[in-house]
mmCIF file of C-alpha atoms in Angstrom:
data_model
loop_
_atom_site.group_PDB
_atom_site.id
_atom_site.type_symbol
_atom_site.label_atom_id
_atom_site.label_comp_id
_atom_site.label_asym_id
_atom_site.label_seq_id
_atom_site.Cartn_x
_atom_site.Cartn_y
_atom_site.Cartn_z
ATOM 1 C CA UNK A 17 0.000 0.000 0.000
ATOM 2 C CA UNK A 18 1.587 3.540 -0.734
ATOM 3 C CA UNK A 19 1.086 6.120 1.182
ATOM 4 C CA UNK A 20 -1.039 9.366 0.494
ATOM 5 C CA UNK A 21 0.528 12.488 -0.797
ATOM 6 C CA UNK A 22 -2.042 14.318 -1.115
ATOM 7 C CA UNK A 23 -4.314 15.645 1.558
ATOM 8 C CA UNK A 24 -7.964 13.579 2.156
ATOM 9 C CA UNK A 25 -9.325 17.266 1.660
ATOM 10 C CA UNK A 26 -8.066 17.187 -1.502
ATOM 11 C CA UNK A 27 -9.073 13.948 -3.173
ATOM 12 C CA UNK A 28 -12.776 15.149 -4.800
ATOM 13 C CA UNK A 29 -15.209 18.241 -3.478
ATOM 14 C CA UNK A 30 -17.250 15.248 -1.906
ATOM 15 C CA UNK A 31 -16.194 12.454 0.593
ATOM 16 C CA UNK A 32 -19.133 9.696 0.100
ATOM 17 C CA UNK A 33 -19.750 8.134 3.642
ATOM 18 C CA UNK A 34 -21.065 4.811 3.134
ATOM 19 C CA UNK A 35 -22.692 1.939 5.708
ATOM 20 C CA UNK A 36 -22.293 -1.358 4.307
ATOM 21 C CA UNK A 37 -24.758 -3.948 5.891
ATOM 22 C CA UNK A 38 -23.740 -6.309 3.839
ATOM 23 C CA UNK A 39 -20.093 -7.106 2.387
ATOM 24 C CA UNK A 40 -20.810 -8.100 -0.517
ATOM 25 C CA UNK A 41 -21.920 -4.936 -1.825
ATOM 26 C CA UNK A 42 -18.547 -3.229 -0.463
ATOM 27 C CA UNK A 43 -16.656 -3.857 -4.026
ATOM 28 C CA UNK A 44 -19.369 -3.065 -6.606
ATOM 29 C CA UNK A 45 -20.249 0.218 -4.541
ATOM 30 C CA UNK A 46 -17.173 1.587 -4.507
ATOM 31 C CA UNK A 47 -16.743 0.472 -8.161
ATOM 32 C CA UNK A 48 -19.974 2.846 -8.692
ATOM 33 C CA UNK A 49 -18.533 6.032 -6.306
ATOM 34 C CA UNK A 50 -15.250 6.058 -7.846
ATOM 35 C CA UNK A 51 -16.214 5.586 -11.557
ATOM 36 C CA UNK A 52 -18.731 8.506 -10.774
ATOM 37 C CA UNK A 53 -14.897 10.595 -9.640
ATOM 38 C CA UNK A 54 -15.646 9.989 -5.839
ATOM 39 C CA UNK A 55 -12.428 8.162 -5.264
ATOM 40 C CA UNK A 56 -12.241 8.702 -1.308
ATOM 41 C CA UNK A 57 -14.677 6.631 0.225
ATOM 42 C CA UNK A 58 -15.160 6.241 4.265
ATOM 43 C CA UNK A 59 -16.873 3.264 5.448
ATOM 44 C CA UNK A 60 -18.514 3.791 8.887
ATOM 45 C CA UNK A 61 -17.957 1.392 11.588
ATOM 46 C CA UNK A 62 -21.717 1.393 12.145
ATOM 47 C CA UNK A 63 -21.519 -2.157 11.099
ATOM 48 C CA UNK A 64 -20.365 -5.255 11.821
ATOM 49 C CA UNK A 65 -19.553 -5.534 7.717
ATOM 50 C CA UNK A 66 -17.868 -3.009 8.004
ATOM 51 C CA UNK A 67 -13.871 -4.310 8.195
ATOM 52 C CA UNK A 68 -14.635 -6.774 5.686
ATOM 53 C CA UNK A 69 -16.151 -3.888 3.509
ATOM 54 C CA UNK A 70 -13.053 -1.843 3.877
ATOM 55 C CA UNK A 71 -10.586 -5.091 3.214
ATOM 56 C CA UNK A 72 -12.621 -6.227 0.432
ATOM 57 C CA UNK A 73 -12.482 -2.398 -0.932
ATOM 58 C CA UNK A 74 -9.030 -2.212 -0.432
ATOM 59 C CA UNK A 75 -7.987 -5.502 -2.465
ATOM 60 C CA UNK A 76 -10.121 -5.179 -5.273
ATOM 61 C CA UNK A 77 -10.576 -1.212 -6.057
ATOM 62 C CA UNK A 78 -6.748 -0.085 -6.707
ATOM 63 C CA UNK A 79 -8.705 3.651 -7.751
ATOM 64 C CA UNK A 80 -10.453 4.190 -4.505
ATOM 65 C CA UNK A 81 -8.797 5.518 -1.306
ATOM 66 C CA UNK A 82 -10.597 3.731 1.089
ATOM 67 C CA UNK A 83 -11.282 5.180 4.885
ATOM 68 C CA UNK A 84 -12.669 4.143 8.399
ATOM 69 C CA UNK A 85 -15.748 6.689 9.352
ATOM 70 C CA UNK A 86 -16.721 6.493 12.929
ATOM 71 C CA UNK A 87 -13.861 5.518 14.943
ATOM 72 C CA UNK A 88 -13.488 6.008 18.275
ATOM 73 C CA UNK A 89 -10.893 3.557 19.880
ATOM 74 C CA UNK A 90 -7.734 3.022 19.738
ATOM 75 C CA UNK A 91 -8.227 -0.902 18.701
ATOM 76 C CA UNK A 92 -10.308 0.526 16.006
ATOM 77 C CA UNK A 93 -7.853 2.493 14.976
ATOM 78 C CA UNK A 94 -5.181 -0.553 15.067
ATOM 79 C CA UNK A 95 -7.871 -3.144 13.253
ATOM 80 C CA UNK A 96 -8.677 -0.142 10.269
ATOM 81 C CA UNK A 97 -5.375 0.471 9.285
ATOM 82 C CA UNK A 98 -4.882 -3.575 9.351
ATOM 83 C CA UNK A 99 -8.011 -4.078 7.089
ATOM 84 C CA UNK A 100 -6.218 -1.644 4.860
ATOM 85 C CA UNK A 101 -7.698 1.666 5.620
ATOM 86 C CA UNK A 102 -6.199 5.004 4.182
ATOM 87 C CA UNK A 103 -7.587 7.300 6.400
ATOM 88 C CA UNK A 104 -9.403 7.238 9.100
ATOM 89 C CA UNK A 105 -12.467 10.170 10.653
ATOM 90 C CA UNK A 106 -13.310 10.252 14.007
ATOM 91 C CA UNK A 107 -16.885 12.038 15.104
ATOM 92 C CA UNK A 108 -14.904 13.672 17.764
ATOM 93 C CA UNK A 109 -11.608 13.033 19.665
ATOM 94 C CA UNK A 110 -9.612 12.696 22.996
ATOM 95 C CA UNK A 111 -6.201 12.753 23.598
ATOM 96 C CA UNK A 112 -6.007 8.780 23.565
ATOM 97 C CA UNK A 113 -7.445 8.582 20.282
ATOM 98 C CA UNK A 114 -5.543 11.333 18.794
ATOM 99 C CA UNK A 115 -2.207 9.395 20.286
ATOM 100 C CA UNK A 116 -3.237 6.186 18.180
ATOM 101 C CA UNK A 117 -4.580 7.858 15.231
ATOM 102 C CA UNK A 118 -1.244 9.868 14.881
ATOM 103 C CA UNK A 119 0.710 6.668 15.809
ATOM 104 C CA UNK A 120 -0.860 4.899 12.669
ATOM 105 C CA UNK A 121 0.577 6.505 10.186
ATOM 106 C CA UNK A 122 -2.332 6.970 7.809
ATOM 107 C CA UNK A 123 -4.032 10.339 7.420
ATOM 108 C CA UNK A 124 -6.688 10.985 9.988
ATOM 109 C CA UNK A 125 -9.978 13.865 10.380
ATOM 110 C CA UNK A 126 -10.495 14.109 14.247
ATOM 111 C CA UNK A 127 -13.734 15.510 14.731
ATOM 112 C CA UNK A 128 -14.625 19.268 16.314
ATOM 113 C CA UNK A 129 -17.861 21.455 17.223
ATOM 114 C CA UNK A 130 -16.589 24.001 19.065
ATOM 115 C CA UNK A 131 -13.560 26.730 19.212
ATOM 116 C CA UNK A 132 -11.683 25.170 22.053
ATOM 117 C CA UNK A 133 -11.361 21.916 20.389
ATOM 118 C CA UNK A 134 -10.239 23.330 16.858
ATOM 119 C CA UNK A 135 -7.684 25.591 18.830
ATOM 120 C CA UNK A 136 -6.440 22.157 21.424
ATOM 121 C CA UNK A 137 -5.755 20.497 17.750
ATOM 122 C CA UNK A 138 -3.613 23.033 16.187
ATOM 123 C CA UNK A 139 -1.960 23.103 19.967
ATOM 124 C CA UNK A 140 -1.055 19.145 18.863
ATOM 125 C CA UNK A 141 -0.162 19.935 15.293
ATOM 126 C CA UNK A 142 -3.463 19.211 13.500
ATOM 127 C CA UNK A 143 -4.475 20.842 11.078
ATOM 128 C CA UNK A 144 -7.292 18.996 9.135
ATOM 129 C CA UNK A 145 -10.498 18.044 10.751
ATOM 130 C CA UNK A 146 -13.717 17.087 10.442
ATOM 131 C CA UNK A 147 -16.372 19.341 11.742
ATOM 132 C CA UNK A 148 -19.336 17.295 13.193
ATOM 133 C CA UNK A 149 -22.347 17.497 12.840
ATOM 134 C CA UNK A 150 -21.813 20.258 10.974
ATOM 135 C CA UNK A 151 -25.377 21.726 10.452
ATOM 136 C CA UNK A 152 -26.264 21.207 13.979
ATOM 137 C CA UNK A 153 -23.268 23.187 15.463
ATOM 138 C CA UNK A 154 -23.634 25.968 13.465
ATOM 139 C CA UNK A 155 -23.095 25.257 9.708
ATOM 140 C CA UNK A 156 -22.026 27.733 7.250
ATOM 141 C CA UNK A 157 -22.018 30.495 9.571
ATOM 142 C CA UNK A 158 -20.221 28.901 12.075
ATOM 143 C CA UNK A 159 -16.968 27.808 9.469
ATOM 144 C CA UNK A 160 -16.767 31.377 8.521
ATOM 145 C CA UNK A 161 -16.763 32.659 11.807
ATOM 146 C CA UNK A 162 -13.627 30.234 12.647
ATOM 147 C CA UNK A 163 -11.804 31.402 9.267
ATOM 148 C CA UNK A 164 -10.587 34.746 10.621
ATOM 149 C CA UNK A 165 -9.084 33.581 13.988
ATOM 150 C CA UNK A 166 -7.868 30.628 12.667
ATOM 151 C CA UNK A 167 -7.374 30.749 9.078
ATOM 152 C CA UNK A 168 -5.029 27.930 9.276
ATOM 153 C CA UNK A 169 -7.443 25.205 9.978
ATOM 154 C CA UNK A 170 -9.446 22.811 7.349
ATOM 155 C CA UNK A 171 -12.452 20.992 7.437
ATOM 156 C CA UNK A 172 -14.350 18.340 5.707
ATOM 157 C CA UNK A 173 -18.115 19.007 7.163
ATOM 158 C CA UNK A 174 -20.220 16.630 7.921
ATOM 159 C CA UNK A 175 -23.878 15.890 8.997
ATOM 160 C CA UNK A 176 -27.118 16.767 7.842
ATOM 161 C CA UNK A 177 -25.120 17.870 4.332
ATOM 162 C CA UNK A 178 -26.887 17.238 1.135
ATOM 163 C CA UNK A 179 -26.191 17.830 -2.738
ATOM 164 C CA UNK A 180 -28.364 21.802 -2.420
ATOM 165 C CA UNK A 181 -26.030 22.654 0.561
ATOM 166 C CA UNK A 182 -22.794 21.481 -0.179
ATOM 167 C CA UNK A 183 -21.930 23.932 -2.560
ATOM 168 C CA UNK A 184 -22.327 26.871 0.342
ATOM 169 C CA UNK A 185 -19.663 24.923 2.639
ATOM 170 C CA UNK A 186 -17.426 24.169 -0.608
ATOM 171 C CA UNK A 187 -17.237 28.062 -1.029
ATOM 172 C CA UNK A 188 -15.693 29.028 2.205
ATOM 173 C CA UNK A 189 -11.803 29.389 2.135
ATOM 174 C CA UNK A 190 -11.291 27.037 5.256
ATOM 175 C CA UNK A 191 -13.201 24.033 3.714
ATOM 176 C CA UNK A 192 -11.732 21.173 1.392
ATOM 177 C CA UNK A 193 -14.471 18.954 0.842
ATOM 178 C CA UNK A 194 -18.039 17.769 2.402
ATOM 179 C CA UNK A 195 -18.753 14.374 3.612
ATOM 180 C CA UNK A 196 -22.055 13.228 2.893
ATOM 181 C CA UNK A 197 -24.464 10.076 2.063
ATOM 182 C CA UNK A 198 -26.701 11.639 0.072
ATOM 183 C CA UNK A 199 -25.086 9.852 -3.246
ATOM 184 C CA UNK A 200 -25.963 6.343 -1.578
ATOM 185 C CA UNK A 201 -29.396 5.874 -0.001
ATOM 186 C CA UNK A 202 -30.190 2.954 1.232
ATOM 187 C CA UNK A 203 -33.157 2.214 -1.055
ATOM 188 C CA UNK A 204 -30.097 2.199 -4.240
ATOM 189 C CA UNK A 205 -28.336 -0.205 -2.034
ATOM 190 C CA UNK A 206 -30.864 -1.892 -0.922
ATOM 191 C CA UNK A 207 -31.931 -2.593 -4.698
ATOM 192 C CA UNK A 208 -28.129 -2.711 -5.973
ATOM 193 C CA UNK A 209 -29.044 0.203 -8.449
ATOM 194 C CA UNK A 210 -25.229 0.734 -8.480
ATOM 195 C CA UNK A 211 -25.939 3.180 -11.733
ATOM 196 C CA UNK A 212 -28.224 5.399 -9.794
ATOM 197 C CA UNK A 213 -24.979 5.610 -7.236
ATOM 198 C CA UNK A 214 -22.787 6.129 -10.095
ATOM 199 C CA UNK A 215 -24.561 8.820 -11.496
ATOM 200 C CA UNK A 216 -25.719 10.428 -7.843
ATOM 201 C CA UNK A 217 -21.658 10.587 -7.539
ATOM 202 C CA UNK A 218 -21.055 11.974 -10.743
ATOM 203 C CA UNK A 219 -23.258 15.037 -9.652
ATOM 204 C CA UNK A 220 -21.544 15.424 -6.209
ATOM 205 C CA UNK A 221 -18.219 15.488 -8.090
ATOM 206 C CA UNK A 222 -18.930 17.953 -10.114
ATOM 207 C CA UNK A 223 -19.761 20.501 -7.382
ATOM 208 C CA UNK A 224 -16.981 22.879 -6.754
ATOM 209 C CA UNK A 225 -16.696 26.183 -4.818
ATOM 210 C CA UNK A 226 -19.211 28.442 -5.280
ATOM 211 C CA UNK A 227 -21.726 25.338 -6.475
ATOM 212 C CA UNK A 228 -20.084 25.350 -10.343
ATOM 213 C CA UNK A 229 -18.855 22.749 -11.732
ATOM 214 C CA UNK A 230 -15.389 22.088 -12.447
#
């Protein structure tokens, strides 16, 4: 596996966040999301499919840049990277968790809501996050707020982010992408309708800053 020179905020305008129920759909939806352009993919670990999703991903779809959504522990973060994760995004963080994350040497997103937590991160040398849930701690408005003080952080925002409202996140200076799940609803993967997910994808990738395409 090589490693990632370029920055998870960088990969696409959209990172698809994906619950796989069942394994078996791991390969052929990620086969949709990245032939749509969504090549960075995080796969919750909501699941109990979900670190066979992620190894099966990782084995048999050399164009995605597969990810672990959701962690929380430090043995997640040990079993992830060993299922062949590439980066891994945590809903929020403590100093345990940021240890191991940093320890693993794959990229990582530690989740923030407020100030304080944005501000203890840079304090530890990060400076890409993931701010959760981003609608319900402030959105838009919030993000700009933070760009002034701290200019040098970056998000990826996530929660409650859908294909209208991404493009108003994508168009502030101190975001690099939006996570979101909007591209696979469970009803397409319920059904297997992987060209609906293809095509859902192909619409999120085309969003860029200031909701044009690129």
């Amino acid at each position: 596996m090589t490693s990632m020179t370029v920055s998870v905020l960088d990969l696409a305008p959209v990172v698809p966040v994906v619950v796989v129920r069942d394994a078996a759909d791991a390969v052929p939806l990620a086969r949709a999301l990245v032939a749509g352009g969504l090549p960075a993919i995080e796969v919750t670990l909501r699941t109990p499919a979900a670190p066979d999703a992620i190894r099966a991903i990782a084995g048999a779809v050399p164009d995605a840049v597969v990810g672990a959504g959701t962690v929380i522990t430090p043995a997640q973060v040990t079993d992830s990277v060993a299922a062949g994760a590439r980066f891994l995004v945590s809903p929020g963080w403590t100093d345990v968790l940021l240890e191991a994350m940093t320890a693993s040497g794959v990229p990582f997103l530690p989740g923030v809501s407020t100030t304080s937590e944005v501000v203890a991160l840079l304090e530890r040398g990060v400076r890409e996050m993931k701010f959760f849930p981003a609608q319900a701690a402030g959105g838009t408005a919030y993000l700009k707020s933070l760009a002034g003080p701290l200019p040098q952080a970056r998000f990826c925002p996530t929660g409650g982010i859908g294909l209208a409202s991404a493009p108003e996140y994508l168009a502030l200076p101190n975001v690099g992408c939006v996570g979101g799940s909007w591209m696979v609803p469970e009803d397409a993967v319920a059904a297997r309708d992987w060209g609906r997910i293809e095509e859902l994808a192909r619409q999120a990738a085309g969003l860029s800053a200031g909701g044009t395409c690129r």
